Short mmCIF file of C-alpha atoms and ligand atoms in Angstrom, two decimals:
data_model
loop_
_atom_site.label_atom_id
_atom_site.label_comp_id
_atom_site.label_asym_id
_atom_site.label_seq_id
_atom_site.Cartn_x
_atom_site.Cartn_y
_atom_site.Cartn_z
CA MET A 1 -0.07 0.02 0.06
CA SER A 2 1.55 3.25 -1.05
CA ALA A 3 1.35 6.46 1.00
CA PRO A 4 -1.90 8.43 0.67
CA LEU A 5 -2.03 11.18 -1.93
CA THR A 6 -1.57 14.77 -0.71
CA SER A 7 -2.80 18.02 -2.29
CA ASP A 8 0.80 19.27 -2.26
CA GLU A 9 1.70 16.35 -4.43
CA ILE A 10 -1.19 17.22 -6.79
CA LEU A 11 -0.21 20.97 -6.89
CA ALA A 12 3.44 20.15 -7.52
CA GLN A 13 2.39 18.11 -10.55
CA LEU A 14 0.14 20.88 -11.89
CA ARG A 15 3.08 23.35 -11.70
CA GLY A 16 4.30 21.56 -14.75
CA ILE A 17 1.52 23.20 -16.84
CA LYS A 18 2.25 26.56 -18.24
CA TYR A 19 -0.48 28.98 -19.07
CA PRO A 20 -0.48 28.95 -22.87
CA GLY A 21 1.71 31.68 -24.23
CA TYR A 22 3.33 32.37 -20.91
CA THR A 23 6.37 31.10 -19.03
CA ARG A 24 4.43 30.85 -15.67
CA ASP A 25 2.52 27.90 -14.54
CA ILE A 26 -1.16 27.68 -13.74
CA VAL A 27 -0.55 27.13 -9.99
CA SER A 28 1.58 30.23 -9.47
CA PHE A 29 -1.07 32.22 -11.44
CA GLY A 30 -3.54 31.24 -8.74
CA LEU A 31 -5.80 29.42 -11.18
CA VAL A 32 -6.16 26.13 -9.28
CA LYS A 33 -8.95 26.76 -6.85
CA ASP A 34 -9.65 23.40 -5.28
CA VAL A 35 -8.08 19.96 -4.91
CA GLN A 36 -10.18 17.00 -3.63
CA ILE A 37 -8.67 13.65 -2.89
CA ASP A 38 -10.88 10.56 -2.33
CA GLY A 39 -8.58 7.51 -1.92
CA THR A 40 -7.03 7.11 -5.36
CA ARG A 41 -9.38 9.54 -7.06
CA VAL A 42 -8.45 13.19 -7.53
CA ALA A 43 -10.63 16.10 -8.64
CA VAL A 44 -9.31 19.67 -9.19
CA ARG A 45 -11.06 22.84 -10.05
CA ILE A 46 -9.37 25.43 -12.30
CA ALA A 47 -10.75 28.92 -12.94
CA LEU A 48 -9.94 30.76 -16.21
CA THR A 49 -10.82 34.10 -17.66
CA THR A 50 -10.43 33.88 -21.35
CA ALA A 51 -12.29 34.28 -24.59
CA ASP A 52 -10.16 31.78 -26.37
CA ALA A 53 -11.88 28.34 -26.36
CA ALA A 54 -8.66 26.57 -27.11
CA ILE A 55 -7.08 27.50 -23.82
CA PRO A 56 -9.45 25.70 -21.46
CA ARG A 57 -9.40 22.62 -23.64
CA GLN A 58 -5.63 22.62 -23.67
CA ILE A 59 -5.30 23.04 -19.93
CA GLN A 60 -7.94 20.35 -19.23
CA GLU A 61 -6.20 17.77 -21.38
CA GLN A 62 -2.78 18.56 -19.96
CA ALA A 63 -4.00 18.54 -16.37
CA THR A 64 -5.94 15.29 -16.73
CA ALA A 65 -2.85 13.63 -18.28
CA MET A 66 -0.51 14.99 -15.69
CA LEU A 67 -2.70 13.86 -12.77
CA GLU A 68 -3.27 10.46 -14.22
CA ALA A 69 0.51 10.03 -14.51
CA ILE A 70 0.93 10.31 -10.67
CA PRO A 71 1.46 6.83 -9.26
CA GLY A 72 -1.48 5.91 -7.09
CA VAL A 73 -4.04 8.00 -8.98
CA SER A 74 -6.73 5.74 -10.49
CA GLU A 75 -9.03 8.61 -11.76
CA ALA A 76 -8.55 12.28 -12.40
CA THR A 77 -11.34 14.74 -12.90
CA VAL A 78 -10.54 18.37 -13.96
CA HIS A 79 -13.35 20.82 -13.68
CA LEU A 80 -12.93 24.15 -15.45
CA ASP A 81 -14.75 27.41 -14.57
CA VAL A 82 -14.39 29.54 -17.65
CA SER A 83 -15.55 33.13 -17.62
CA ALA A 84 -15.40 35.58 -20.56
CA PRO A 85 -13.46 38.81 -20.18
CA VAL A 86 -15.71 41.84 -19.64
CA SER A 87 -15.39 43.21 -23.23
CA LYS A 88 -16.61 39.90 -24.67
CA ALA A 89 -19.45 39.77 -22.16
CA LEU A 90 -20.57 43.18 -23.15
CA GLN A 91 -20.37 42.24 -26.81
CA ALA A 92 -22.55 39.25 -26.17
CA GLU A 93 -25.06 41.64 -24.73
CA GLY A 94 -25.10 43.37 -28.09
CA GLY A 95 -23.20 46.53 -27.17
CA ALA A 96 -19.92 46.67 -29.07
CA LEU A 97 -17.40 48.83 -27.13
CA PRO A 98 -16.39 52.07 -28.61
CA GLN A 99 -12.74 52.20 -29.75
CA THR A 100 -11.59 55.52 -28.37
CA LYS A 101 -8.49 57.50 -28.91
CA ILE A 102 -5.84 58.00 -26.25
CA GLU A 103 -5.75 61.67 -25.47
CA GLY A 104 -2.69 63.49 -27.07
CA VAL A 105 -1.64 60.50 -29.19
CA LYS A 106 -1.97 60.78 -33.02
CA HIS A 107 -1.41 57.20 -33.90
CA VAL A 108 -1.46 54.00 -31.80
CA ILE A 109 0.29 51.19 -33.61
CA ALA A 110 0.01 47.65 -32.27
CA VAL A 111 2.84 45.13 -32.74
CA ALA A 112 1.40 41.62 -32.48
CA SER A 113 2.24 37.98 -33.22
CA GLY A 114 0.35 34.74 -32.95
CA LYS A 115 3.23 32.70 -31.56
CA GLY A 116 5.41 33.72 -28.65
CA GLY A 117 9.12 34.18 -28.85
CA VAL A 118 9.19 35.27 -32.49
CA GLY A 119 10.84 38.61 -31.69
CA LYS A 120 7.89 40.93 -31.24
CA SER A 121 9.51 42.99 -28.47
CA THR A 122 12.71 43.14 -30.41
CA VAL A 123 10.82 44.43 -33.42
CA ALA A 124 8.64 46.88 -31.40
CA ALA A 125 11.71 48.43 -29.67
CA ASN A 126 13.66 48.78 -32.88
CA LEU A 127 10.64 50.03 -34.75
CA ALA A 128 9.89 52.63 -32.05
CA ILE A 129 13.39 54.04 -32.40
CA ALA A 130 13.19 53.98 -36.25
CA LEU A 131 9.87 55.86 -36.07
CA ARG A 132 11.42 58.40 -33.82
CA GLY A 133 14.14 58.82 -36.53
CA GLN A 134 17.50 60.59 -36.21
CA LYS A 135 16.90 64.17 -37.24
CA ASN A 136 13.59 66.07 -36.89
CA ARG A 137 12.56 63.44 -34.43
CA ALA A 138 9.00 62.29 -34.06
CA ARG A 139 7.49 62.05 -30.59
CA VAL A 140 7.21 58.30 -29.87
CA GLY A 141 6.11 56.20 -26.95
CA LEU A 142 6.46 52.49 -26.43
CA CYS A 143 4.33 50.43 -24.13
CA ASP A 144 4.96 46.80 -23.22
CA CYS A 145 1.51 45.37 -22.80
CA ASP A 146 2.62 42.03 -21.49
CA ILE A 147 1.89 42.12 -17.74
CA TYR A 148 3.35 38.66 -17.14
CA GLY A 149 6.65 38.93 -18.92
CA PRO A 150 7.63 42.49 -19.53
CA SER A 151 10.80 42.90 -21.56
CA ILE A 152 10.90 46.51 -22.68
CA GLY A 153 12.75 47.57 -19.53
CA LEU A 154 15.50 45.11 -20.21
CA MET A 155 15.78 46.01 -23.86
CA PHE A 156 16.23 49.65 -22.96
CA GLY A 157 18.56 48.94 -19.99
CA THR A 158 16.31 50.51 -17.40
CA ASN A 159 14.69 49.31 -14.27
CA GLU A 160 13.63 52.72 -13.32
CA ARG A 161 10.16 52.61 -11.85
CA PRO A 162 7.67 55.13 -13.12
CA VAL A 163 6.13 57.43 -10.68
CA ALA A 164 2.57 58.65 -10.50
CA THR A 165 1.56 62.27 -9.95
CA GLU A 166 -0.85 63.28 -7.15
CA GLN A 167 -3.61 63.11 -9.78
CA GLY A 168 -2.73 59.45 -10.29
CA ARG A 169 -1.23 59.99 -13.80
CA ILE A 170 1.72 57.67 -14.41
CA GLN A 171 4.91 59.25 -15.79
CA PRO A 172 6.62 57.28 -18.41
CA VAL A 173 10.40 56.67 -18.28
CA LEU A 174 12.44 58.55 -20.83
CA ARG A 175 15.07 56.72 -22.73
CA TYR A 176 16.71 57.52 -26.09
CA ASP A 177 14.06 60.24 -26.44
CA LEU A 178 11.26 57.64 -26.24
CA LYS A 179 8.51 57.51 -23.59
CA LEU A 180 8.56 54.00 -22.21
CA MET A 181 5.99 52.29 -20.15
CA SER A 182 5.20 48.75 -19.21
CA MET A 183 1.90 47.41 -17.98
CA GLY A 184 3.75 45.10 -15.62
CA PHE A 185 5.46 48.05 -13.92
CA LEU A 186 2.80 48.58 -11.33
CA LEU A 187 1.97 44.98 -10.53
CA ASP A 188 4.95 43.61 -8.71
CA GLY A 189 4.08 40.30 -7.14
CA ASP A 190 0.37 40.70 -7.45
CA THR A 191 0.14 39.28 -10.92
CA PRO A 192 -1.77 36.10 -10.01
CA ALA A 193 -4.65 38.22 -8.75
CA ILE A 194 -4.95 40.08 -12.06
CA LEU A 195 -6.01 36.92 -13.94
CA ARG A 196 -9.00 36.49 -11.71
CA GLY A 197 -12.37 37.55 -13.06
CA PRO A 198 -12.58 40.51 -15.39
CA MET A 199 -9.73 42.33 -13.65
CA VAL A 200 -7.28 41.97 -16.48
CA THR A 201 -9.72 43.61 -18.91
CA ARG A 202 -10.37 46.54 -16.55
CA TYR A 203 -6.74 46.99 -15.74
CA THR A 204 -5.81 46.99 -19.39
CA GLN A 205 -8.58 49.50 -20.23
CA GLN A 206 -7.58 51.90 -17.52
CA PHE A 207 -3.81 51.56 -17.73
CA LEU A 208 -3.10 53.08 -21.16
CA ARG A 209 -5.26 56.09 -20.23
CA SER A 210 -3.64 56.63 -16.92
CA VAL A 211 -0.25 57.20 -18.43
CA ASP A 212 0.89 60.77 -18.94
CA TRP A 213 1.89 60.34 -22.56
CA GLY A 214 1.84 64.06 -23.27
CA ASN A 215 1.62 64.68 -27.05
CA LEU A 216 2.84 61.81 -29.17
CA ASP A 217 3.05 61.21 -32.88
CA TYR A 218 3.20 57.42 -32.42
CA LEU A 219 2.52 55.14 -29.54
CA VAL A 220 3.79 51.65 -30.30
CA LEU A 221 2.01 48.82 -28.26
CA ASP A 222 4.06 45.64 -27.81
CA LEU A 223 1.17 43.17 -27.34
CA PRO A 224 1.55 39.79 -25.69
CA PRO A 225 1.55 36.86 -28.08
CA GLY A 226 -1.69 35.32 -29.22
CA THR A 227 -5.22 36.59 -29.04
CA GLY A 228 -5.87 36.56 -25.25
CA ASP A 229 -7.74 38.87 -23.02
CA ILE A 230 -5.30 41.83 -23.02
CA GLN A 231 -5.07 41.86 -26.80
CA LEU A 232 -8.83 41.60 -27.25
CA THR A 233 -9.38 44.47 -24.76
CA ILE A 234 -6.91 46.69 -26.60
CA VAL A 235 -8.30 46.03 -30.05
CA GLN A 236 -11.82 46.50 -28.84
CA THR A 237 -11.34 49.65 -26.80
CA VAL A 238 -8.37 51.58 -28.24
CA ALA A 239 -8.63 53.36 -31.62
CA LEU A 240 -5.67 51.75 -33.34
CA SER A 241 -4.25 53.33 -36.57
CA GLY A 242 -2.88 50.00 -37.59
CA ALA A 243 -1.21 46.78 -36.70
CA ILE A 244 2.10 45.09 -37.56
CA ILE A 245 2.27 41.33 -37.38
CA VAL A 246 5.63 39.69 -36.54
CA THR A 247 6.29 36.15 -37.56
CA THR A 248 9.15 33.78 -38.35
CA PRO A 249 9.13 31.95 -41.63
CA GLN A 250 8.06 28.64 -40.10
CA GLU A 251 4.67 27.23 -40.86
CA VAL A 252 3.69 27.01 -37.12
CA ALA A 253 4.39 30.73 -36.69
CA LEU A 254 2.59 31.60 -39.89
CA ILE A 255 -0.57 29.77 -38.87
CA ASP A 256 -0.65 31.72 -35.61
CA ALA A 257 0.19 34.94 -37.39
CA ARG A 258 -2.98 34.46 -39.48
CA LYS A 259 -5.04 34.15 -36.32
CA ALA A 260 -3.59 37.41 -34.95
CA ALA A 261 -4.31 39.06 -38.34
CA ALA A 262 -7.89 37.84 -38.19
CA MET A 263 -8.37 39.52 -34.79
CA PHE A 264 -7.50 42.94 -36.22
CA VAL A 265 -9.58 42.42 -39.37
CA LYS A 266 -12.67 41.51 -37.20
CA VAL A 267 -12.48 44.94 -35.58
CA ASN A 268 -11.56 46.89 -38.74
CA VAL A 269 -8.00 47.74 -37.77
CA PRO A 270 -5.88 47.92 -40.89
CA ILE A 271 -2.80 45.67 -40.99
CA ILE A 272 0.05 47.86 -42.03
CA GLY A 273 2.23 44.94 -42.89
CA LEU A 274 4.09 41.80 -41.85
CA ILE A 275 7.66 41.69 -40.50
CA GLU A 276 9.45 38.38 -40.94
CA ASN A 277 11.99 37.97 -38.15
CA MET A 278 14.71 35.39 -38.04
CA SER A 279 14.35 35.23 -41.80
CA TYR A 280 17.86 33.81 -42.33
CA PHE A 281 21.17 33.53 -40.64
CA LEU A 282 24.02 35.30 -42.24
CA CYS A 283 27.10 33.35 -41.09
CA PRO A 284 29.92 35.73 -40.05
CA ASN A 285 32.45 32.92 -40.77
CA ASP A 286 31.57 31.77 -44.34
CA GLY A 287 29.34 34.67 -45.46
CA ASN A 288 26.63 32.16 -46.40
CA ARG A 289 23.00 32.67 -45.88
CA TYR A 290 21.29 29.81 -43.97
CA ASN A 291 17.47 29.63 -44.03
CA ILE A 292 17.16 28.12 -40.67
CA PHE A 293 13.38 28.36 -40.47
CA GLY A 294 12.76 27.85 -44.09
CA SER A 295 12.26 30.61 -46.65
CA GLY A 296 9.56 32.43 -48.42
CA GLY A 297 6.99 31.99 -45.61
CA GLY A 298 6.65 35.66 -44.76
CA GLU A 299 6.37 36.65 -48.39
CA ARG A 300 3.61 34.08 -49.05
CA GLU A 301 1.66 35.06 -45.96
CA ALA A 302 1.89 38.78 -46.71
CA ALA A 303 0.53 38.08 -50.22
CA ARG A 304 -2.24 35.95 -48.76
CA LEU A 305 -3.24 38.72 -46.35
CA HIS A 306 -2.77 41.43 -49.14
CA VAL A 307 -0.44 43.40 -47.01
CA PRO A 308 3.20 44.37 -47.61
CA LEU A 309 6.13 42.45 -46.16
CA LEU A 310 7.75 45.42 -44.35
CA ALA A 311 11.10 43.83 -43.50
CA GLN A 312 13.00 40.54 -43.41
CA VAL A 313 15.12 40.71 -40.28
CA PRO A 314 18.03 38.18 -40.19
CA LEU A 315 18.97 36.17 -37.13
CA GLU A 316 21.87 38.21 -35.98
CA ILE A 317 24.01 37.91 -32.95
CA ALA A 318 24.61 41.72 -32.81
CA LEU A 319 20.82 42.35 -32.83
CA ARG A 320 20.30 40.16 -29.78
CA GLU A 321 23.34 41.53 -28.08
CA SER A 322 22.20 45.10 -28.53
CA CYS A 323 18.83 44.29 -26.95
CA ASP A 324 20.46 42.46 -24.08
CA GLN A 325 22.77 45.43 -23.51
CA GLY A 326 19.75 47.76 -23.30
CA ARG A 327 20.45 49.68 -26.48
CA PRO A 328 18.40 48.60 -29.43
CA TYR A 329 20.30 48.09 -32.68
CA THR A 330 18.50 50.98 -34.47
CA GLU A 331 20.05 53.18 -31.83
CA SER A 332 23.42 51.51 -31.34
CA ASP A 333 24.22 50.84 -35.06
CA PRO A 334 21.65 52.71 -37.16
CA ALA A 335 23.66 52.23 -40.35
CA SER A 336 23.77 48.43 -40.16
CA VAL A 337 21.77 46.51 -42.73
CA THR A 338 19.45 45.12 -40.15
CA ALA A 339 18.81 48.50 -38.59
CA LEU A 340 18.10 49.93 -41.95
CA SER A 341 15.45 47.27 -42.55
CA PHE A 342 13.66 48.72 -39.53
CA TYR A 343 14.03 52.27 -40.76
CA GLN A 344 12.54 51.17 -44.08
CA ALA A 345 9.61 49.50 -42.28
CA ALA A 346 9.10 52.66 -40.24
CA GLU A 347 8.96 54.62 -43.53
CA VAL A 348 5.98 52.58 -44.62
CA VAL A 349 4.26 53.19 -41.25
CA ARG A 350 4.93 56.95 -41.56
CA ARG A 351 3.36 56.92 -45.11
CA GLN A 352 0.27 55.22 -43.86
CA CYS A 353 0.04 57.13 -40.64
CA PRO A 354 1.49 60.66 -41.21
CA ALA A 355 2.75 62.36 -38.05
N1 LIG B 1 16.55 38.59 -35.42
C1 LIG B 1 16.99 38.17 -34.28
N2 LIG B 1 18.26 37.82 -34.15
C2 LIG B 1 18.82 37.35 -32.98
N3 LIG B 1 18.13 37.29 -31.84
C3 LIG B 1 16.81 37.68 -31.89
C4 LIG B 1 16.22 38.13 -33.08
N4 LIG B 1 14.95 38.44 -32.79
C5 LIG B 1 14.77 38.17 -31.45
N5 LIG B 1 15.88 37.71 -30.92
C6 LIG B 1 16.12 37.28 -29.55
O1 LIG B 1 15.12 36.25 -29.28
C7 LIG B 1 14.58 36.34 -28.00
C8 LIG B 1 13.08 36.55 -28.05
O2 LIG B 1 12.79 37.79 -28.70
P1 LIG B 1 11.62 38.72 -28.10
O3 LIG B 1 11.68 38.83 -26.69
O4 LIG B 1 11.70 39.93 -28.94
O5 LIG B 1 10.39 37.87 -28.62
P2 LIG B 1 8.89 38.12 -28.29
O6 LIG B 1 8.07 37.71 -29.46
O7 LIG B 1 8.59 39.48 -27.77
O8 LIG B 1 8.66 37.09 -27.12
P3 LIG B 1 7.36 36.94 -26.14
O9 LIG B 1 6.37 36.20 -27.01
O10 LIG B 1 7.82 36.19 -25.06
O11 LIG B 1 6.85 38.37 -25.84
C9 LIG B 1 15.31 37.52 -27.36
O12 LIG B 1 16.40 37.10 -26.61
C10 LIG B 1 15.80 38.38 -28.56
O13 LIG B 1 17.01 39.09 -28.28
MG1 LIG B 2 7.75 40.14 -25.86
#
């Protein structure tokens, strides 16, 4: 007879399940609400707030399989409580939310991807600098909208915390003449709570409007990967001038890029273009071009979506290093071929959305 099962054992096992699109697991996010053990039978309850039907399915399948793999478990039941984010709920009642402007900001541009890790933040950071330009600088802000894994602070070498004025307006951090903000700046340790109920939607709605952006020509939003609650709230409540979709040439990334594109099309936000990242590796040793993730994917997808392919950004050690060192490539080496591709992409954005 083996030792009786404990809820710690069950939770430890569930920690192996990451929330889709995030590096954190469902237990640390506070989503596992209840664990019941009856001899060799286990039942858990998981609460989710999402409009994406694939997420509960995926978590349920994974959780069931993980629990059944524990020695001594004969039967595992996973109950899911799924609630829709507020904006979706409102839409279901027939009232589409108004997409309103952010005061003082001429153009809000969203940088999105379907798949995680394709280089969205790298692209957003470099594009923001390219949009700012060198001479006759445009006024540009950049906001990291990923509350669970903010990376803009790192890419700009700042861990300065923004301060709020007495009126509750949050002051962005200034770096390289850009106004930087991250939706994760204010959360610090409280992130699990934010996923509960419709809070993530409310927080997202309020946050962008609580920042003291001043007057901006462009505000670049670095969206989290996929089409989750934060992204849906933003596309439904902020008047976006356009979206840029980042993908790698791989089929798996392209399929997800299509889903992200569909989200913008549904709410009538024009897609300015596609940026293919990690397009190829230019080997510094032999000068050859290696198509690590295949080739032609970005071009085909852009044609399919009837949008321009704004840039093909190579996999490049210096690009990664510049981001890790807190000085995006477009700032540290603006004349490099890769930086120029961002400046060219910015030119297209400027033509479509004149400052
Ligand atoms: N073209 C490139 N060449 C070399 N490294 C790159 C390139 N693009 C991105 N990277 C590196 O890949 C990693 C992931 O990039 P990044 O954080 O921009 O992706 P992301 O799509 O924003 O990820 P997430 O989905 O987690 O938000 C980073 O370390 C970044 O420096
Ligand atoms: Mg990112």
